[in-house]
Amino acid sequence: MYCITITAPIGEMDSLAIFFVCLLSLSSAKASSNIGVNYGVLGNNLPSPSRSIDLLTTMKAGLVKIYDANPDILRQLSTTKLKVSIMIPNNEIACIAANQSIADEWVKNNILPYYPKTLIRFLLVGNEVLSYNTEQGHKMWHDLVPAMRSIRRALRSQNIRDIKIGTPLAMDVLQTTFPPSSGTFRPEVRDSVIVPMLKFLQRTNSFFFIDVYPYFPWSQDPNNINLDYALFRGNFTSKDPGSGLIYRNLLDQMLDSLIFAMSKLGYSDIQLIISETGWPNSGDIEELGANIFNAAIYNRNLIQRMTAKPPIGTPARPGVPIPTFIFSLFDENQKPGPGTERHWGLLHTDGTPIYDLDLTGKKTITDFAPLQTTKNNVTYKGKAGCVAEEGSNILVMEIDRKCN
């Protein structure tokens, strides 16, 4: 059988305001509330897996997520206590959905050689599958949940019951996100994909994995979204007129829009895991707010929030922990697209930090050394001409000045 993946939509939606507060029972589905890191390898200058895993342990990460089942990385992880999330690539979903023996073989080849010595805890089927909007992409949508079911059967046939199955989705799975109480899924995937997926997650006591980046809505509408609101700082608040809930940061607002959307379909008790979040440390000259200062502030405040004890949760789910993976371990210089795509790293490729960070959350914001302020938090109106690199920060020079 020929298997393929491919590309991204957006739909339409109705709106209904529901207020609910839901404290989940975290019995057998309890996930570590430690901070995790996404370890991508799309770079030609990255350290070896051995060195990279050493760096992760030195940073005191609690979890790590990789984008395949790389044998070298999984072998190196067997010497650590890191809880591991691995991924089935998008182009293998169709085969696994169509043939149980292929799912069985995938588990035998990619899980059994490393488990249980490597602490594989999450097996993700594909990556942002519902963002692919071509004819082939639509086929992948409908193969997604059948593939998840096949992989679960394959795990259970090996008597493996402590690996949870999920799939990371992007925020474009929602048609409506603001205010949060109006959150609704895109109609073209709601009944055909989302409902059976939520049913699967509930039945298997698993998690909804969401890639959520406040940087993008802020950078696309900086005049109407306060930067401090996106960076978890300041006294700016927003009230949801439907639920009456008060929001003090953009991440909570985005997460609750997903929680409300699930609740409207009758699934208000599925726990969230943030499979990706972060802030770019650099980018192209016209990419607003992509700098070391904002990246450090966002991730430091994020960690403080997600490691708080007792857990903070969100306004719609107060007190509920949200395991969180920061994107990413390194800048990846071979990723295509605008400059920000290659600049989400926490570390330089020599292993030194791009900015100081404490993944344990024990360091308060005031414990860190002051950061150099930046000049690209407002829309750039000059010619995209002369720029100079300072570390990973792009500094705009005088518009008429010649570059040496």
Tab-separated table of C-alpha atoms in Angstrom:
chain	number	residue	atom	x	y	z
A	1	MET	CA	0.000	0.000	0.000
A	2	TYR	CA	1.237	3.509	-0.849
A	3	CYS	CA	1.229	5.842	2.165
A	4	ILE	CA	1.481	9.642	2.082
A	5	THR	CA	0.838	12.781	4.166
A	6	ILE	CA	0.174	16.442	3.353
A	7	THR	CA	-1.178	20.247	4.322
A	8	ALA	CA	-3.801	22.965	6.342
A	9	PRO	CA	-7.469	24.227	6.623
A	10	ILE	CA	-9.845	26.342	8.694
A	11	GLY	CA	-13.633	26.162	8.799
A	12	GLU	CA	-16.643	27.871	10.369
A	13	MET	CA	-18.651	27.569	13.567
A	14	ASP	CA	-21.608	28.358	15.764
A	15	SER	CA	-21.189	29.846	19.209
A	16	LEU	CA	-22.589	28.879	22.565
A	17	ALA	CA	-21.458	30.059	25.959
A	18	ILE	CA	-21.125	27.439	28.649
A	19	PHE	CA	-19.558	27.910	32.016
A	20	PHE	CA	-18.092	24.956	33.762
A	21	VAL	CA	-15.475	24.244	36.355
A	22	CYS	CA	-14.053	20.767	36.205
A	23	LEU	CA	-11.568	19.199	38.596
A	24	LEU	CA	-10.259	16.055	36.961
A	25	SER	CA	-9.495	12.857	38.760
A	26	LEU	CA	-5.925	12.097	37.759
A	27	SER	CA	-5.935	8.424	38.733
A	28	SER	CA	-4.156	6.098	36.321
A	29	ALA	CA	-3.940	8.854	33.710
A	30	LYS	CA	-1.910	11.113	35.977
A	31	ALA	CA	0.873	12.733	33.937
A	32	SER	CA	4.012	14.271	35.325
A	33	SER	CA	3.603	17.978	35.916
A	34	ASN	CA	7.318	18.453	35.187
A	35	ILE	CA	8.343	20.624	32.284
A	36	GLY	CA	9.340	18.791	29.113
A	37	VAL	CA	11.333	19.854	26.075
A	38	ASN	CA	10.778	19.103	22.394
A	39	TYR	CA	13.936	17.656	20.842
A	40	GLY	CA	13.882	18.245	17.085
A	41	VAL	CA	16.764	17.340	14.784
A	42	LEU	CA	16.224	19.436	11.635
A	43	GLY	CA	19.698	20.944	11.721
A	44	ASN	CA	23.093	20.120	10.227
A	45	ASN	CA	25.043	21.469	13.186
A	46	LEU	CA	23.356	19.787	16.150
A	47	PRO	CA	25.148	17.883	18.930
A	48	SER	CA	25.041	14.084	18.960
A	49	PRO	CA	22.088	12.331	20.622
A	50	SER	CA	24.374	11.407	23.526
A	51	ARG	CA	25.437	15.023	24.095
A	52	SER	CA	21.867	16.281	23.610
A	53	ILE	CA	20.447	13.870	26.190
A	54	ASP	CA	23.221	14.845	28.622
A	55	LEU	CA	22.186	18.479	28.173
A	56	LEU	CA	18.525	17.643	28.826
A	57	THR	CA	19.374	15.880	32.064
A	58	THR	CA	21.673	18.717	33.131
A	59	MET	CA	18.785	21.130	32.511
A	60	LYS	CA	16.625	18.910	34.790
A	61	ALA	CA	13.909	18.395	32.230
A	62	GLY	CA	11.214	15.978	33.381
A	63	LEU	CA	10.007	14.896	29.956
A	64	VAL	CA	11.250	14.878	26.379
A	65	LYS	CA	9.321	14.626	23.126
A	66	ILE	CA	10.853	13.484	19.842
A	67	TYR	CA	9.272	13.529	16.394
A	68	ASP	CA	9.822	9.882	15.458
A	69	ALA	CA	11.220	6.785	17.158
A	70	ASN	CA	14.911	7.491	16.510
A	71	PRO	CA	16.856	4.406	17.703
A	72	ASP	CA	19.980	6.333	18.742
A	73	ILE	CA	17.960	8.792	20.809
A	74	LEU	CA	15.829	6.073	22.418
A	75	ARG	CA	18.934	4.068	23.349
A	76	GLN	CA	20.522	7.128	24.953
A	77	LEU	CA	17.302	7.871	26.860
A	78	SER	CA	17.398	4.406	28.438
A	79	THR	CA	20.113	5.636	30.813
A	80	THR	CA	17.937	8.487	32.122
A	81	LYS	CA	14.763	8.965	34.139
A	82	LEU	CA	13.247	11.209	31.468
A	83	LYS	CA	9.662	10.350	30.563
A	84	VAL	CA	9.576	10.018	26.804
A	85	SER	CA	7.050	10.858	24.105
A	86	ILE	CA	7.631	9.341	20.656
A	87	MET	CA	5.785	9.863	17.396
A	88	ILE	CA	4.532	7.920	14.384
A	89	PRO	CA	5.282	10.047	11.279
A	90	ASN	CA	2.297	11.306	9.292
A	91	ASN	CA	3.225	9.269	6.207
A	92	GLU	CA	2.787	5.998	8.131
A	93	ILE	CA	-0.735	6.703	9.407
A	94	ALA	CA	-2.637	5.348	6.392
A	95	CYS	CA	-0.827	1.991	6.433
A	96	ILE	CA	-1.305	1.543	10.173
A	97	ALA	CA	-4.999	2.439	9.934
A	98	ALA	CA	-5.552	-0.025	7.084
A	99	ASN	CA	-3.663	-3.046	8.388
A	100	GLN	CA	-3.419	-4.265	11.986
A	101	SER	CA	-0.320	-6.320	11.183
A	102	ILE	CA	1.510	-3.123	10.178
A	103	ALA	CA	0.548	-1.538	13.513
A	104	ASP	CA	1.787	-4.683	15.304
A	105	GLU	CA	5.055	-4.526	13.374
A	106	TRP	CA	5.507	-0.828	14.192
A	107	VAL	CA	5.234	-1.551	17.910
A	108	LYS	CA	7.607	-4.539	17.655
A	109	ASN	CA	10.216	-2.494	15.784
A	110	ASN	CA	9.936	0.834	17.587
A	111	ILE	CA	8.776	0.085	21.138
A	112	LEU	CA	9.891	-3.390	22.194
A	113	PRO	CA	13.666	-2.894	21.642
A	114	TYR	CA	13.688	0.005	24.151
A	115	TYR	CA	10.727	-0.496	26.491
A	116	PRO	CA	10.595	-0.586	29.489
A	117	LYS	CA	14.199	0.541	30.050
A	118	THR	CA	13.471	3.721	28.124
A	119	LEU	CA	10.529	5.317	29.924
A	120	ILE	CA	8.217	5.678	26.940
A	121	ARG	CA	4.998	7.138	28.321
A	122	PHE	CA	3.283	8.717	25.285
A	123	LEU	CA	2.932	7.468	21.726
A	124	LEU	CA	1.682	10.208	19.412
A	125	VAL	CA	0.071	9.269	16.117
A	126	GLY	CA	1.106	11.927	13.601
A	127	ASN	CA	1.765	15.610	14.090
A	128	GLU	CA	-0.867	18.352	13.541
A	129	VAL	CA	-2.709	16.023	11.157
A	130	LEU	CA	-5.863	18.152	11.031
A	131	SER	CA	-3.880	21.122	9.717
A	132	TYR	CA	-3.390	19.371	6.355
A	133	ASN	CA	-5.980	20.560	3.831
A	134	THR	CA	-5.488	18.704	0.563
A	135	GLU	CA	-7.285	15.693	-0.847
A	136	GLN	CA	-4.546	13.459	0.552
A	137	GLY	CA	-4.640	15.396	3.803
A	138	HIS	CA	-8.383	14.776	4.130
A	139	LYS	CA	-7.734	11.052	3.716
A	140	MET	CA	-5.224	11.309	6.557
A	141	TRP	CA	-7.858	13.010	8.754
A	142	HIS	CA	-10.109	9.980	8.458
A	143	ASP	CA	-7.267	7.521	9.009
A	144	LEU	CA	-6.167	9.220	12.227
A	145	VAL	CA	-8.482	7.646	14.813
A	146	PRO	CA	-8.442	4.181	13.192
A	147	ALA	CA	-4.625	4.322	13.376
A	148	MET	CA	-4.806	5.294	17.058
A	149	ARG	CA	-7.069	2.318	17.718
A	150	SER	CA	-4.773	-0.056	15.794
A	151	ILE	CA	-1.714	1.090	17.730
A	152	ARG	CA	-3.530	0.606	21.028
A	153	ARG	CA	-4.469	-2.948	20.047
A	154	ALA	CA	-0.833	-3.579	19.120
A	155	LEU	CA	0.375	-2.320	22.507
A	156	ARG	CA	-2.175	-4.355	24.419
A	157	SER	CA	-1.235	-7.487	22.477
A	158	GLN	CA	2.247	-7.018	23.988
A	159	ASN	CA	0.701	-6.428	27.423
A	160	ILE	CA	1.876	-2.803	27.396
A	161	ARG	CA	-0.657	-0.717	29.292
A	162	ASP	CA	1.256	2.290	30.599
A	163	ILE	CA	1.850	4.073	27.268
A	164	LYS	CA	-0.887	6.573	26.490
A	165	ILE	CA	-1.842	7.211	22.873
A	166	GLY	CA	-2.692	10.660	21.558
A	167	THR	CA	-2.093	13.035	18.665
A	168	PRO	CA	-0.890	16.646	18.842
A	169	LEU	CA	-3.188	19.143	17.145
A	170	ALA	CA	-2.698	22.828	16.406
A	171	MET	CA	-5.052	25.606	17.471
A	172	ASP	CA	-6.422	25.734	13.919
A	173	VAL	CA	-8.532	22.715	14.874
A	174	LEU	CA	-10.868	25.332	16.353
A	175	GLN	CA	-13.163	27.499	14.263
A	176	THR	CA	-13.836	29.987	17.071
A	177	THR	CA	-11.509	30.836	19.945
A	178	PHE	CA	-12.559	34.264	21.210
A	179	PRO	CA	-14.049	34.757	23.660
A	180	PRO	CA	-13.066	31.354	25.093
A	181	SER	CA	-16.659	30.400	25.893
A	182	SER	CA	-17.437	30.577	22.159
A	183	GLY	CA	-14.775	27.956	21.406
A	184	THR	CA	-15.946	25.474	18.774
A	185	PHE	CA	-14.260	22.930	16.518
A	186	ARG	CA	-14.138	23.318	12.749
A	187	PRO	CA	-17.296	21.744	11.312
A	188	GLU	CA	-15.466	19.721	8.664
A	189	VAL	CA	-13.612	17.725	11.329
A	190	ARG	CA	-15.907	18.013	14.353
A	191	ASP	CA	-18.231	15.044	13.825
A	192	SER	CA	-16.065	12.921	11.544
A	193	VAL	CA	-12.749	13.116	13.448
A	194	ILE	CA	-12.947	15.059	16.724
A	195	VAL	CA	-15.929	13.254	18.262
A	196	PRO	CA	-14.503	9.735	17.693
A	197	MET	CA	-11.077	10.949	18.843
A	198	LEU	CA	-12.500	12.391	22.070
A	199	LYS	CA	-14.409	9.178	22.643
A	200	PHE	CA	-11.152	7.227	22.217
A	201	LEU	CA	-9.232	9.540	24.578
A	202	GLN	CA	-11.944	9.304	27.231
A	203	ARG	CA	-12.258	5.526	26.971
A	204	THR	CA	-8.480	5.020	27.214
A	205	ASN	CA	-8.008	7.649	29.935
A	206	SER	CA	-5.592	9.536	27.697
A	207	PHE	CA	-4.906	13.213	26.954
A	208	PHE	CA	-5.692	15.903	24.402
A	209	PHE	CA	-2.313	17.119	23.110
A	210	ILE	CA	-2.364	20.712	21.883
A	211	ASP	CA	0.328	22.872	20.258
A	212	VAL	CA	-0.417	26.378	21.526
A	213	TYR	CA	1.642	29.485	20.767
A	214	PRO	CA	0.483	32.880	22.086
A	215	TYR	CA	3.242	34.424	19.963
A	216	PHE	CA	1.253	33.947	16.758
A	217	PRO	CA	-2.064	35.644	17.647
A	218	TRP	CA	-0.152	38.448	19.371
A	219	SER	CA	2.264	39.047	16.460
A	220	GLN	CA	-0.635	39.049	13.977
A	221	ASP	CA	-2.644	41.588	15.983
A	222	PRO	CA	-0.286	43.528	18.296
A	223	ASN	CA	-2.490	46.616	18.319
A	224	ASN	CA	-5.359	44.758	19.954
A	225	ILE	CA	-3.486	42.162	22.049
A	226	ASN	CA	-1.301	43.514	24.818
A	227	LEU	CA	2.262	42.117	24.727
A	228	ASP	CA	2.365	41.771	28.521
A	229	TYR	CA	-0.853	39.752	28.290
A	230	ALA	CA	0.919	37.334	25.919
A	231	LEU	CA	4.023	37.172	28.156
A	232	PHE	CA	2.172	36.452	31.454
A	233	ARG	CA	3.047	39.797	33.005
A	234	GLY	CA	1.282	42.998	33.870
A	235	ASN	CA	-2.163	43.684	35.239
A	236	PHE	CA	-4.041	43.510	31.951
A	237	THR	CA	-7.213	41.401	32.186
A	238	SER	CA	-9.977	40.325	29.849
A	239	LYS	CA	-13.482	39.224	30.816
A	240	ASP	CA	-15.345	36.584	28.853
A	241	PRO	CA	-18.897	37.958	28.459
A	242	GLY	CA	-20.324	34.467	27.993
A	243	SER	CA	-18.839	32.717	31.020
A	244	GLY	CA	-17.958	35.705	33.210
A	245	LEU	CA	-14.442	34.264	33.632
A	246	ILE	CA	-11.533	36.680	34.017
A	247	TYR	CA	-8.372	36.082	31.974
A	248	ARG	CA	-4.936	37.439	32.860
A	249	ASN	CA	-2.902	35.889	30.058
A	250	LEU	CA	-3.368	34.795	26.471
A	251	LEU	CA	-2.340	31.156	26.978
A	252	ASP	CA	-5.188	30.533	29.446
A	253	GLN	CA	-7.593	32.131	27.020
A	254	MET	CA	-6.455	29.845	24.188
A	255	LEU	CA	-6.530	26.696	26.324
A	256	ASP	CA	-9.998	27.441	27.669
A	257	SER	CA	-11.371	27.912	24.160
A	258	LEU	CA	-10.396	24.282	23.556
A	259	ILE	CA	-11.862	23.180	26.895
A	260	PHE	CA	-15.177	24.871	26.093
A	261	ALA	CA	-15.191	23.334	22.601
A	262	MET	CA	-14.732	19.826	24.056
A	263	SER	CA	-17.403	20.450	26.676
A	264	LYS	CA	-19.954	21.365	24.011
A	265	LEU	CA	-19.451	17.913	22.517
A	266	GLY	CA	-19.969	16.253	25.908
A	267	TYR	CA	-16.301	15.732	26.797
A	268	SER	CA	-15.506	18.131	29.618
A	269	ASP	CA	-13.179	15.838	31.572
A	270	ILE	CA	-10.325	15.075	29.162
A	271	GLN	CA	-7.018	16.366	30.519
A	272	LEU	CA	-4.814	18.612	28.394
A	273	ILE	CA	-1.117	18.287	27.671
A	274	ILE	CA	0.655	21.174	25.965
A	275	SER	CA	2.704	19.306	23.372
A	276	GLU	CA	4.392	22.479	22.089
A	277	THR	CA	4.657	26.062	23.264
A	278	GLY	CA	7.368	28.684	23.380
A	279	TRP	CA	8.495	31.983	21.879
A	280	PRO	CA	10.981	32.605	19.039
A	281	ASN	CA	14.323	34.046	20.078
A	282	SER	CA	14.943	35.617	16.655
A	283	GLY	CA	13.446	35.898	13.184
A	284	ASP	CA	13.293	37.936	10.011
A	285	ILE	CA	13.382	41.719	10.355
A	286	GLU	CA	9.637	42.064	9.834
A	287	GLU	CA	8.744	39.350	12.362
A	288	LEU	CA	7.515	41.339	15.305
A	289	GLY	CA	8.608	40.481	18.833
A	290	ALA	CA	10.869	37.561	17.919
A	291	ASN	CA	13.775	38.198	20.267
A	292	ILE	CA	15.691	36.774	23.209
A	293	PHE	CA	14.119	39.133	25.733
A	294	ASN	CA	10.531	38.065	24.966
A	295	ALA	CA	11.474	34.382	24.629
A	296	ALA	CA	13.116	34.389	28.045
A	297	ILE	CA	10.243	36.242	29.715
A	298	TYR	CA	7.613	33.972	28.140
A	299	ASN	CA	9.318	30.699	29.021
A	300	ARG	CA	10.338	31.773	32.530
A	301	ASN	CA	6.800	32.859	33.371
A	302	LEU	CA	5.360	29.767	31.689
A	303	ILE	CA	7.530	27.480	33.829
A	304	GLN	CA	6.662	29.354	37.021
A	305	ARG	CA	2.997	28.917	36.204
A	306	MET	CA	3.115	25.261	35.155
A	307	THR	CA	5.254	24.131	38.114
A	308	ALA	CA	3.289	26.017	40.789
A	309	LYS	CA	2.137	23.979	43.786
A	310	PRO	CA	-0.723	23.652	44.189
A	311	PRO	CA	-1.375	23.713	40.423
A	312	ILE	CA	-2.948	26.870	39.016
A	313	GLY	CA	-4.829	25.422	36.039
A	314	THR	CA	-6.927	27.768	33.893
A	315	PRO	CA	-10.022	29.843	34.745
A	316	ALA	CA	-12.281	27.077	33.386
A	317	ARG	CA	-10.285	24.339	35.163
A	318	PRO	CA	-8.698	25.836	38.261
A	319	GLY	CA	-6.259	23.622	40.141
A	320	VAL	CA	-5.710	21.132	37.306
A	321	PRO	CA	-2.056	20.546	36.279
A	322	ILE	CA	-1.097	20.809	32.621
A	323	PRO	CA	2.064	18.916	31.651
A	324	THR	CA	3.948	21.137	29.207
A	325	PHE	CA	6.620	20.622	26.534
A	326	ILE	CA	8.600	23.713	25.525
A	327	PHE	CA	9.663	24.051	21.906
A	328	SER	CA	12.561	23.511	21.452
A	329	LEU	CA	15.916	22.221	22.675
A	330	PHE	CA	17.974	23.773	19.840
A	331	ASP	CA	17.532	26.224	16.996
A	332	GLU	CA	17.082	24.068	13.868
A	333	ASN	CA	18.755	25.649	10.846
A	334	GLN	CA	17.253	23.327	8.224
A	335	LYS	CA	13.599	24.105	8.901
A	336	PRO	CA	11.911	25.857	5.964
A	337	GLY	CA	9.818	29.002	6.133
A	338	PRO	CA	10.317	32.410	7.777
A	339	GLY	CA	13.194	33.099	10.146
A	340	THR	CA	11.208	32.354	13.287
A	341	GLU	CA	10.850	28.722	12.181
A	342	ARG	CA	14.565	28.227	12.849
A	343	HIS	CA	14.801	30.135	16.143
A	344	TRP	CA	12.872	28.548	19.014
A	345	GLY	CA	15.849	26.973	20.766
A	346	LEU	CA	16.725	27.097	24.439
A	347	LEU	CA	20.367	26.174	23.736
A	348	HIS	CA	23.011	27.093	21.205
A	349	THR	CA	24.335	24.094	19.320
A	350	ASP	CA	27.490	24.162	21.479
A	351	GLY	CA	25.268	23.439	24.482
A	352	THR	CA	25.387	26.900	26.051
A	353	PRO	CA	22.049	28.552	26.907
A	354	ILE	CA	20.650	31.199	24.579
A	355	TYR	CA	19.201	32.683	27.772
A	356	ASP	CA	19.153	31.541	31.370
A	357	LEU	CA	16.249	29.255	32.232
A	358	ASP	CA	15.297	26.993	35.137
A	359	LEU	CA	13.043	24.127	34.070
A	360	THR	CA	12.330	23.168	37.676
A	361	GLY	CA	10.565	26.466	38.391
A	362	LYS	CA	12.504	26.944	41.622
A	363	LYS	CA	14.135	30.147	40.404
A	364	THR	CA	11.860	33.172	40.645
A	365	ILE	CA	11.754	35.754	37.892
A	366	THR	CA	13.806	38.184	39.982
A	367	ASP	CA	16.581	35.586	40.457
A	368	PHE	CA	17.669	35.854	36.827
A	369	ALA	CA	20.210	38.407	35.617
A	370	PRO	CA	18.686	41.373	33.737
A	371	LEU	CA	18.127	40.880	30.014
A	372	GLN	CA	19.102	43.302	27.287
A	373	THR	CA	15.957	45.073	26.110
A	374	THR	CA	14.916	44.864	22.488
A	375	LYS	CA	13.666	47.207	19.783
A	376	ASN	CA	11.517	44.974	17.597
A	377	ASN	CA	8.304	44.843	19.630
A	378	VAL	CA	6.683	47.403	17.366
A	379	THR	CA	5.902	47.086	13.678
A	380	TYR	CA	8.964	47.666	11.492
A	381	LYS	CA	8.189	50.371	8.924
A	382	GLY	CA	11.551	50.838	7.188
A	383	LYS	CA	13.166	49.049	4.283
A	384	ALA	CA	14.185	45.488	5.011
A	385	GLY	CA	17.792	46.395	4.419
A	386	CYS	CA	20.571	46.548	6.943
A	387	VAL	CA	20.447	44.223	9.906
A	388	ALA	CA	23.100	42.957	12.240
A	389	GLU	CA	23.084	39.768	14.271
A	390	GLU	CA	23.858	39.990	17.959
A	391	GLY	CA	23.751	36.464	19.282
A	392	SER	CA	20.310	35.355	18.184
A	393	ASN	CA	18.766	38.819	18.419
A	394	ILE	CA	18.219	40.842	15.259
A	395	LEU	CA	18.829	44.550	15.729
A	396	VAL	CA	17.408	47.054	13.242
A	397	MET	CA	20.055	49.532	12.076
A	398	GLU	CA	19.534	53.042	10.706
A	399	ILE	CA	17.426	52.700	7.558
A	400	ASP	CA	19.705	54.721	5.264
A	401	ARG	CA	22.959	53.388	6.653
A	402	LYS	CA	24.998	51.187	4.322
A	403	CYS	CA	25.827	47.671	5.518
A	404	ASN	CA	29.551	46.924	5.803
